[in-house]
CSV table of C-alpha atoms in Angstrom, one decimal:
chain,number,residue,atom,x,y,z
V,1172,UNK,CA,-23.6,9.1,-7.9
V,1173,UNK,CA,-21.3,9.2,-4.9
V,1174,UNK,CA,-23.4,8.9,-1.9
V,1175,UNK,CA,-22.2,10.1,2.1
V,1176,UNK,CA,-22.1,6.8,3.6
V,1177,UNK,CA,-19.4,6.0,1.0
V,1178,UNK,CA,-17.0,8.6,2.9
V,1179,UNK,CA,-15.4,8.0,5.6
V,1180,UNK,CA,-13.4,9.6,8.3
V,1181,UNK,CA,-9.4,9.0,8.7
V,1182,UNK,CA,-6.2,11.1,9.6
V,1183,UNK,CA,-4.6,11.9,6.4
V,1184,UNK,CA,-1.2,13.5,5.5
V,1185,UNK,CA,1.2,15.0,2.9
V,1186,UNK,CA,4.6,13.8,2.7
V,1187,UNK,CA,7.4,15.4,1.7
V,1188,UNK,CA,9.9,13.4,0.1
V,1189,UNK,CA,13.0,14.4,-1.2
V,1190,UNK,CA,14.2,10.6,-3.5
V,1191,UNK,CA,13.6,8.1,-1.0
V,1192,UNK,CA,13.9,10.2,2.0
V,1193,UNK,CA,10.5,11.8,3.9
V,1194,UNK,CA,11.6,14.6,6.1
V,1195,UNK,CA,8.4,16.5,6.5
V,1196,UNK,CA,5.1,15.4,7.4
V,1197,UNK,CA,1.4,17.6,7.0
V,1198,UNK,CA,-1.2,16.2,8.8
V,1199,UNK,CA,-4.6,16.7,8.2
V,1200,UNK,CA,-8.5,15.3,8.9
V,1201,UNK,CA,-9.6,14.1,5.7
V,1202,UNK,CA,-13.3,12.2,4.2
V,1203,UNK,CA,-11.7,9.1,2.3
V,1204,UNK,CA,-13.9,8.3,-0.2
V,1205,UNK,CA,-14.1,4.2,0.3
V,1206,UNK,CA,-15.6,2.9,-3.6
V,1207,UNK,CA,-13.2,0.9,-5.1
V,1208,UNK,CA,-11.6,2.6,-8.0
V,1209,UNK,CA,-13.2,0.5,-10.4
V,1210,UNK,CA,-16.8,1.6,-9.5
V,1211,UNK,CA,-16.2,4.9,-9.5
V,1212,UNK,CA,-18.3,7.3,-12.6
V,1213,UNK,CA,-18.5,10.5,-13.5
V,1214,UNK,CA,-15.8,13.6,-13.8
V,1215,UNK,CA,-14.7,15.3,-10.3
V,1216,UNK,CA,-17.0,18.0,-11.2
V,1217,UNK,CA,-19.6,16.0,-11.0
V,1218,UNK,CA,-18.4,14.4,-7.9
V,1219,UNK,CA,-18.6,18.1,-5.9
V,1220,UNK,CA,-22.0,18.3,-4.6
V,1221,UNK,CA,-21.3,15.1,-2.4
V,1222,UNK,CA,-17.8,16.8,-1.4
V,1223,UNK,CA,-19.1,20.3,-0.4
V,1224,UNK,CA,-20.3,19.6,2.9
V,1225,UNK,CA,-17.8,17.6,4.2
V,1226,UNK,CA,-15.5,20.3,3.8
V,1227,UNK,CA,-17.7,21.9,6.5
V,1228,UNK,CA,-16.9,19.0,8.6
V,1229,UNK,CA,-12.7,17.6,7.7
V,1230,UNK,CA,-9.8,19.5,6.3
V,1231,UNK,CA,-9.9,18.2,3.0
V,1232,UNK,CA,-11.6,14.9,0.9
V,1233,UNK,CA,-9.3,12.3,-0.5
V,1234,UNK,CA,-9.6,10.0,-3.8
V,1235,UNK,CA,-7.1,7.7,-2.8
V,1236,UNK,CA,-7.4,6.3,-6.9
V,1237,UNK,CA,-9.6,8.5,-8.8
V,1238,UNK,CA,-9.6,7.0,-12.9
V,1239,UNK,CA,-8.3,8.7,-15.5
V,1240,UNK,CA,-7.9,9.1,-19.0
V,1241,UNK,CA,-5.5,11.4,-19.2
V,1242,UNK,CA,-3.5,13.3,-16.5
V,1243,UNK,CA,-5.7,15.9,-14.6
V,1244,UNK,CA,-4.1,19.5,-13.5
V,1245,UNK,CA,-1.8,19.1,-10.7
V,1246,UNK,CA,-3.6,22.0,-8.9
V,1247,UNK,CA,-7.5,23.6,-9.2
V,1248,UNK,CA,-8.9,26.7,-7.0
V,1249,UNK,CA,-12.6,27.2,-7.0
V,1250,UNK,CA,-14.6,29.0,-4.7
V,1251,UNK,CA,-15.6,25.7,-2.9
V,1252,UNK,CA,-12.6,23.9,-3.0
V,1253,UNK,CA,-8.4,23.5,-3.8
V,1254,UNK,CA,-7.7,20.6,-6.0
V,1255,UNK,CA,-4.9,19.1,-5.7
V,1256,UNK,CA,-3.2,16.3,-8.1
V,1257,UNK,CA,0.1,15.3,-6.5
V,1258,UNK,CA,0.6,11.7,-8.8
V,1259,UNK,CA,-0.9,9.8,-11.5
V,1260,UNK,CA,0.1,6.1,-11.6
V,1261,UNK,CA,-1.3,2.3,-12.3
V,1262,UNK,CA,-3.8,1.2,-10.0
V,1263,UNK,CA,-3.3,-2.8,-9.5
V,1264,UNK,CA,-6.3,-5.0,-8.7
V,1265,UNK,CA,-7.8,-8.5,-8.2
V,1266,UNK,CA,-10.5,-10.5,-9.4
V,1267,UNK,CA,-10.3,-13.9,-7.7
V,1268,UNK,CA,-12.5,-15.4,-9.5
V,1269,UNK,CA,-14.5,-18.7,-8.1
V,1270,UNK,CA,-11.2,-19.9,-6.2
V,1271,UNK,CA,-7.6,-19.7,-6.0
V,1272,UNK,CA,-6.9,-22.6,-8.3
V,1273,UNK,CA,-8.9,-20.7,-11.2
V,1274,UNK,CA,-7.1,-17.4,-10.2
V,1275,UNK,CA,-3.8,-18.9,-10.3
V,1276,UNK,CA,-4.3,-20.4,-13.7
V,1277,UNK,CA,-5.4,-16.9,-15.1
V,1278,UNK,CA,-1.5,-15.7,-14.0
V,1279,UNK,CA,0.9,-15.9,-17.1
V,1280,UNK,CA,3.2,-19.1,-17.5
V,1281,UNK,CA,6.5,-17.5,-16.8
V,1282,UNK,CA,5.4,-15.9,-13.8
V,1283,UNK,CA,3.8,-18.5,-12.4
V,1284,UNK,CA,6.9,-20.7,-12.8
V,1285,UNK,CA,9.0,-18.1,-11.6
V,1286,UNK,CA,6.9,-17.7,-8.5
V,1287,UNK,CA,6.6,-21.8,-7.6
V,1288,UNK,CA,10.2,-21.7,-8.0
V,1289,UNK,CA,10.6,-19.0,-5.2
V,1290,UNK,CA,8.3,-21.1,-3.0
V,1291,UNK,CA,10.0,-24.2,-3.5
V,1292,UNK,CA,13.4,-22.3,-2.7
V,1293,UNK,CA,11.8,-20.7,0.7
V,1294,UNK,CA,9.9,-24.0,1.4
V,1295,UNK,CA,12.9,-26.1,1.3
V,1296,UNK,CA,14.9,-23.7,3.4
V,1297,UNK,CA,12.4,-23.7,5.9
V,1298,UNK,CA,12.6,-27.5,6.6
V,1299,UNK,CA,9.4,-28.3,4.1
V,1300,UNK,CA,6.9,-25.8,6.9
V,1301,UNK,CA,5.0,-22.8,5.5
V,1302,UNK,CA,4.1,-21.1,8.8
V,1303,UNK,CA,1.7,-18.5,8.0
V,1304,UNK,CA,-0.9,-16.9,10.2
V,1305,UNK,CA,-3.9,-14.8,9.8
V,1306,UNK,CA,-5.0,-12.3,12.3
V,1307,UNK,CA,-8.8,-10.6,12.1
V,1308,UNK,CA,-10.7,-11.0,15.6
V,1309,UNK,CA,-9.6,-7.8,18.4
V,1310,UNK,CA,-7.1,-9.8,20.5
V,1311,UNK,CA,-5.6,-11.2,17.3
V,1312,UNK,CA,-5.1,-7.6,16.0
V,1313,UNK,CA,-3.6,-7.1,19.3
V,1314,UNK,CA,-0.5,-9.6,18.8
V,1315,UNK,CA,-0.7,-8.7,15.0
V,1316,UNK,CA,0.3,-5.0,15.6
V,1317,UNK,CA,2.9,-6.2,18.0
V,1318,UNK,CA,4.6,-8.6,16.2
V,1319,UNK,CA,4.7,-7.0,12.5
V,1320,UNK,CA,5.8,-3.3,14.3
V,1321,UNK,CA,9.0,-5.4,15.2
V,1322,UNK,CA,8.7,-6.4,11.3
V,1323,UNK,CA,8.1,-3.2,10.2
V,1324,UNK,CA,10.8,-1.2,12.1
V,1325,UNK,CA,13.2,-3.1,10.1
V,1326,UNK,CA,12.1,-1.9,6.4
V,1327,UNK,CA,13.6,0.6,4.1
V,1328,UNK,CA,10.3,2.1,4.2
V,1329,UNK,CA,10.2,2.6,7.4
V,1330,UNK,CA,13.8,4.6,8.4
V,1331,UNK,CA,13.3,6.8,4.7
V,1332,UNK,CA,9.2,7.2,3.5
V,1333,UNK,CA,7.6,7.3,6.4
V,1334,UNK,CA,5.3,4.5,5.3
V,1335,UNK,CA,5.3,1.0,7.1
V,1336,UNK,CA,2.9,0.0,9.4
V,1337,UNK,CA,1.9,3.1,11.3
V,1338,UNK,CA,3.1,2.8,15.5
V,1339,UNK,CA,0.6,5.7,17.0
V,1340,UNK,CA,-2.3,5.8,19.1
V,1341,UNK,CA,-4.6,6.6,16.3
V,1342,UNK,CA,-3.6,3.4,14.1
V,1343,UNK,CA,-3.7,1.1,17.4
V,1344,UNK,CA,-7.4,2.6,17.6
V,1345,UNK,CA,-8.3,2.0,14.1
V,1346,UNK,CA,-6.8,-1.2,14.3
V,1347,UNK,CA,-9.3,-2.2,17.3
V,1348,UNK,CA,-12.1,-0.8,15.4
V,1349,UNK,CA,-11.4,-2.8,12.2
V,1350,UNK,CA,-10.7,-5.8,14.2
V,1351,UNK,CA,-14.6,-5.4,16.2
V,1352,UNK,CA,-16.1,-5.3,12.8
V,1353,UNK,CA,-14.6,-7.9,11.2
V,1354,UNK,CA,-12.7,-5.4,8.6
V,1355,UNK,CA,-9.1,-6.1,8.8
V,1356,UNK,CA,-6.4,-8.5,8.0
V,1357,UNK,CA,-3.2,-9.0,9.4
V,1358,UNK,CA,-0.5,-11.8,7.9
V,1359,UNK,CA,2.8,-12.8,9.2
V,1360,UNK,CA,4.9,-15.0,7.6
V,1361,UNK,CA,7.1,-16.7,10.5
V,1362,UNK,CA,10.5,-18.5,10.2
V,1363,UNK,CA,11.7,-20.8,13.4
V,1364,UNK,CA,8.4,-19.0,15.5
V,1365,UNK,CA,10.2,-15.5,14.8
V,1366,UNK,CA,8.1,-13.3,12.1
V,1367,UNK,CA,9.8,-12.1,9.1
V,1368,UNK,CA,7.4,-10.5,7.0
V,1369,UNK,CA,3.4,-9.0,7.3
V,1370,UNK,CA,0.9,-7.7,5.5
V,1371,UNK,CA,-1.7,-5.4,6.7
V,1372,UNK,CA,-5.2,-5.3,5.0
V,1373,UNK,CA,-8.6,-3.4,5.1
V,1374,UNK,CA,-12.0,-4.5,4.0
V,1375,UNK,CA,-14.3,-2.1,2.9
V,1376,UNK,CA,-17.4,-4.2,1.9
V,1377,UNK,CA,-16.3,-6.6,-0.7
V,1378,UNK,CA,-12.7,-5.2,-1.3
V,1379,UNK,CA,-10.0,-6.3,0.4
V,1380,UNK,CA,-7.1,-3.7,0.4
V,1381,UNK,CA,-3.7,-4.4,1.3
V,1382,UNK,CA,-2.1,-1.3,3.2
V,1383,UNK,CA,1.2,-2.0,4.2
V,1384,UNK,CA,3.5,-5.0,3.0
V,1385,UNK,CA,6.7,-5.4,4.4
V,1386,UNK,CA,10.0,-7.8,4.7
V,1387,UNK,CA,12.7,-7.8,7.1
V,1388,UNK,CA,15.7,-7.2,4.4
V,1389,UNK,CA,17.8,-10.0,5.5
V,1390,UNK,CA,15.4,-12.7,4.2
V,1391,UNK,CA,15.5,-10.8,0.8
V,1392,UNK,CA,17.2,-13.3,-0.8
V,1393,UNK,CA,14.8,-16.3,-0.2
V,1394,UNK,CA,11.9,-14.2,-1.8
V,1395,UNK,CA,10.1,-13.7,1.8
V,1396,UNK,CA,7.8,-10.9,0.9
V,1397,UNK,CA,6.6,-13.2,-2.2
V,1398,UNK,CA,5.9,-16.0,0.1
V,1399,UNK,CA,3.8,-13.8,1.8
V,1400,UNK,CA,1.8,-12.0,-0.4
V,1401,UNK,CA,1.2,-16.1,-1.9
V,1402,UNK,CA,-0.2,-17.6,0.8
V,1403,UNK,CA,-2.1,-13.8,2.3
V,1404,UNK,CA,-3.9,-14.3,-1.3
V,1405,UNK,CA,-4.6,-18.0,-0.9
V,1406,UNK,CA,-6.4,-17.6,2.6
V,1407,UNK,CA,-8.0,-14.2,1.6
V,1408,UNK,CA,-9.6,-16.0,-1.7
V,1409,UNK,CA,-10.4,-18.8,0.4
V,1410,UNK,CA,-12.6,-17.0,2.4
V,1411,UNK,CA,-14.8,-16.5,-0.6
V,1412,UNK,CA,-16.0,-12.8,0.6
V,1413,UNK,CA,-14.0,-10.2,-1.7
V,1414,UNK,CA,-15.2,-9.7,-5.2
V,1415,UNK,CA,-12.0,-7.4,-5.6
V,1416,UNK,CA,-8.3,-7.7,-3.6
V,1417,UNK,CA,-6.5,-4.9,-4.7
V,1418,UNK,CA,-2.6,-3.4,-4.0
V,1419,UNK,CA,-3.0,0.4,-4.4
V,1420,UNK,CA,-0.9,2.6,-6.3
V,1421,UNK,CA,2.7,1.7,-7.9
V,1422,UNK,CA,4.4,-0.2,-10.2
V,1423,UNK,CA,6.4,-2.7,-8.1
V,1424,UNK,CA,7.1,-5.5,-10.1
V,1425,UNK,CA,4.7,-7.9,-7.8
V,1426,UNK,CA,1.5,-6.4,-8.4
V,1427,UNK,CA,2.1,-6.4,-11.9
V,1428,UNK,CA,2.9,-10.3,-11.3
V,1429,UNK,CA,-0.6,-11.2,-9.3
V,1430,UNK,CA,-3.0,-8.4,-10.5
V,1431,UNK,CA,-5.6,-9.9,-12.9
V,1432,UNK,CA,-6.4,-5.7,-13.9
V,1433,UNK,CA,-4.9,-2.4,-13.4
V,1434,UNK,CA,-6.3,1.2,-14.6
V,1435,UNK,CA,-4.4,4.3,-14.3
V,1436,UNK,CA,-5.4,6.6,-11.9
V,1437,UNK,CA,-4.4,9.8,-9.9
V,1438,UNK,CA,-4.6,11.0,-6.4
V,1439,UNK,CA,-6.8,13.6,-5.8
V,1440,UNK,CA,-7.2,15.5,-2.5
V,1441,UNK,CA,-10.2,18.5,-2.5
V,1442,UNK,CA,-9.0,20.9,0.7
V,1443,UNK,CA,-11.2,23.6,1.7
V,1444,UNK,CA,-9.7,26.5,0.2
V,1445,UNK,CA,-7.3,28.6,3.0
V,1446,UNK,CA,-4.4,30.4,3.4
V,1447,UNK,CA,-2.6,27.3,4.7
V,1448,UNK,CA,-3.8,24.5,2.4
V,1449,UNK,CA,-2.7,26.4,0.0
V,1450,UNK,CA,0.7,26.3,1.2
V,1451,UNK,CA,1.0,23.4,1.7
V,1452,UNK,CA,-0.3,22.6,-2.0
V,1453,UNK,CA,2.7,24.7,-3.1
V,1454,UNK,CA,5.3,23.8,-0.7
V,1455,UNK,CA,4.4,19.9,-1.6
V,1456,UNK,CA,4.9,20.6,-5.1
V,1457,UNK,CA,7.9,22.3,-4.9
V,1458,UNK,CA,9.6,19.4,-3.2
V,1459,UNK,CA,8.1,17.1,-5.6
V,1460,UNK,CA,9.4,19.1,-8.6
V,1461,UNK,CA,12.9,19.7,-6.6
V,1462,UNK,CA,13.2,15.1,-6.4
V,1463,UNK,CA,12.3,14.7,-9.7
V,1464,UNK,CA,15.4,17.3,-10.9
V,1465,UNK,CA,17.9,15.7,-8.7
V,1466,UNK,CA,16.3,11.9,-9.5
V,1467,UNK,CA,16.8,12.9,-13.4
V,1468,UNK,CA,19.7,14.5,-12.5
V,1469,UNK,CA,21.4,11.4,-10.8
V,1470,UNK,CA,19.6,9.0,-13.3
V,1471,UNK,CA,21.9,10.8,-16.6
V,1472,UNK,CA,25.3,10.3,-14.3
V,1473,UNK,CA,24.3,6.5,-13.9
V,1474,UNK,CA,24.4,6.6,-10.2
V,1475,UNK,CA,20.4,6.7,-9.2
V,1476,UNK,CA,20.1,2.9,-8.2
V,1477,UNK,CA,24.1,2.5,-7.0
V,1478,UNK,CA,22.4,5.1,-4.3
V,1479,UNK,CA,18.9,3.9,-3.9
V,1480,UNK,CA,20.8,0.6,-3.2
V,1481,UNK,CA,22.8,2.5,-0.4
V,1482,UNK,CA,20.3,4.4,1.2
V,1483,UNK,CA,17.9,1.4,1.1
V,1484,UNK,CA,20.6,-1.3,2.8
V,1485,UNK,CA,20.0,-1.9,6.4
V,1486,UNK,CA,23.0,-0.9,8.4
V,1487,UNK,CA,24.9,-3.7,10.3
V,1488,UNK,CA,22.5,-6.2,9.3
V,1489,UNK,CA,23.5,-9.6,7.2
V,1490,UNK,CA,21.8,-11.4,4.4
V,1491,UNK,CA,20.6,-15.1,4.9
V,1492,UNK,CA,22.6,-17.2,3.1
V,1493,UNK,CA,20.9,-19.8,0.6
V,1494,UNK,CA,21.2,-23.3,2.1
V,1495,UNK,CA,18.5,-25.9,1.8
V,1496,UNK,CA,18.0,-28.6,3.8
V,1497,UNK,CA,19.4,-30.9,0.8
V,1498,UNK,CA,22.9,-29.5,1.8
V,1499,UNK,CA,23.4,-31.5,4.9
């Protein structure tokens, strides 16, 4: 039974994506249900009582990972509520187990070859120095936000989805109050004291979640955002608080690499029912429904990733060449 205390207030929003491109955002005040998807029983109808009256109180109440069996209906009116379905994907998670050696050992040969080569290459290029640095306390959030903004304003994600790491009032805010309570993470990874890639994470009791990950593109090629994520995981299991560290929803090919568990899920948002949320449902879906045409579309001419390749290049910018120290 889903109880209040495991809701919690946070600005929320639809976006509207056409492919890789967001070009409308609806915002909204949302309850965010904070269980980890792994704890969570019992069917959404049995999850109403605890949603009805926060609808007196916020817009709508998300499920950011609701499991699922098979796909629910992409859209629900009741008296109470509108349900509303917009994805259904693989939810990727972590156990760490007793300590990062033991969690590393659970990681499939091939994988964890391929990722020591990666670090070699990137350790090698970097004169034999891993400099990463952890950020948690309120002045270290402070230079965290700075620095991986600059990071972050770089990123595919951030000139076409709309979803790096957040630059508005209400995140710095957040950020702050995270940072007092001792429930946030930032990671940079830095090269020659410049930062070139950060990850952004939340704790929520035991469960560390990772928000936002993100890479300036030009150290693509020396696996930056892998290095990252390595040694963000080695100091987060180190710290020998979270029973679960978990990537959210997608299938990007490195949290299949360092989840331990995964369970398919869907996104489930209950608005009050109004005119306007139900607009919005609708209008959402459409443009959903109008990507996936044009993605299947581009997919049967063979040209979807010759253009996701294009759109996702950064303009003017260079890739660092591959030369190791060992060169000379």
């Amino acid at each position: 039974m889903i109880v209040r205390h495991e809701w919690e207030g946070a600005p929320h929003r639809l976006k509207y994506l056409f492919g890789e491109y967001c070009f409308y955002t609806e915002q909204f005040q949302a309850a965010e249900l904070t269980t980890h998807v792994s704890r969570i029983t019992g069917s959404l109808e049995e999850l109403a009582p605890s949603v009805l009256p926060l609808l007196e109180e916020y817009d709508a109440a998300v499920i950011p990972a609701y499991p699922i069996s098979t796909r629910p209906r992409w859209l629900k009116i009741t008296r109470d509520y509108l349900s509303y379905v917009p994805e259904a994907s693989v939810y990727y998670f972590i156990d760490p187990g007793e300590s990062f050696d033991s969690y590393m050992q659970h990681m499939p040969g091939k994988v964890r070859h391929e990722l020591r080569r990666k670090l070699r290459r990137f350790t090698e290029y970097s004169g034999g120095q891993i400099d990463l640095r952890t950020y948690r306390s309120v002045p270290e959030a402070q230079i965290f936000e700075h620095l991986a903004h600059a990071v972050s304003r770089e990123t595919y994600q951030h000139r076409l989805l709309g979803v790096a790491l957040p630059d508005t009032a209400q995140f710095k805010a957040d950020l702050a109050d995270r940072a007092s309570r001792d429930a946030m993470r930032g990671y940079l990874l830095f090269y020659n004291g410049a930062a070139i890639a950060y990850a952004y994470a939340i704790a929520k009791g035991d469960c560390l979640q990772f928000r936002c990950i993100g890479y300036d593109p030009r150290w693509r090629d020396l696996s930056a955002g892998i290095v990252l994520i390595y040694h963000a995981l080695r100091s987060a299991i180190g710290e020998r608080r979270f029973a679960i560290i978990d990537f959210g929803f997608g299938e990007a090919r490195y949290k299949k690499d360092f989840a331990t568990g995964s369970l398919p899920c869907a996104t489930v948002f209950l608005f009050r029912p109004t005119a306007r949320h139900l607009l919005a449902v609708l209008s959402h879906r459409a443009c959903i429904a109008a990507s996936d045409c044009c993605g299947d579309l581009t997919k049967r001419l063979g040209i979807k990733e010759h253009l996701k390749q294009y759109f996702r290049a950064p303009r003017g910018h260079y890739r660092v060449r591959l030369r190791t120290h060992r060169e000379g």
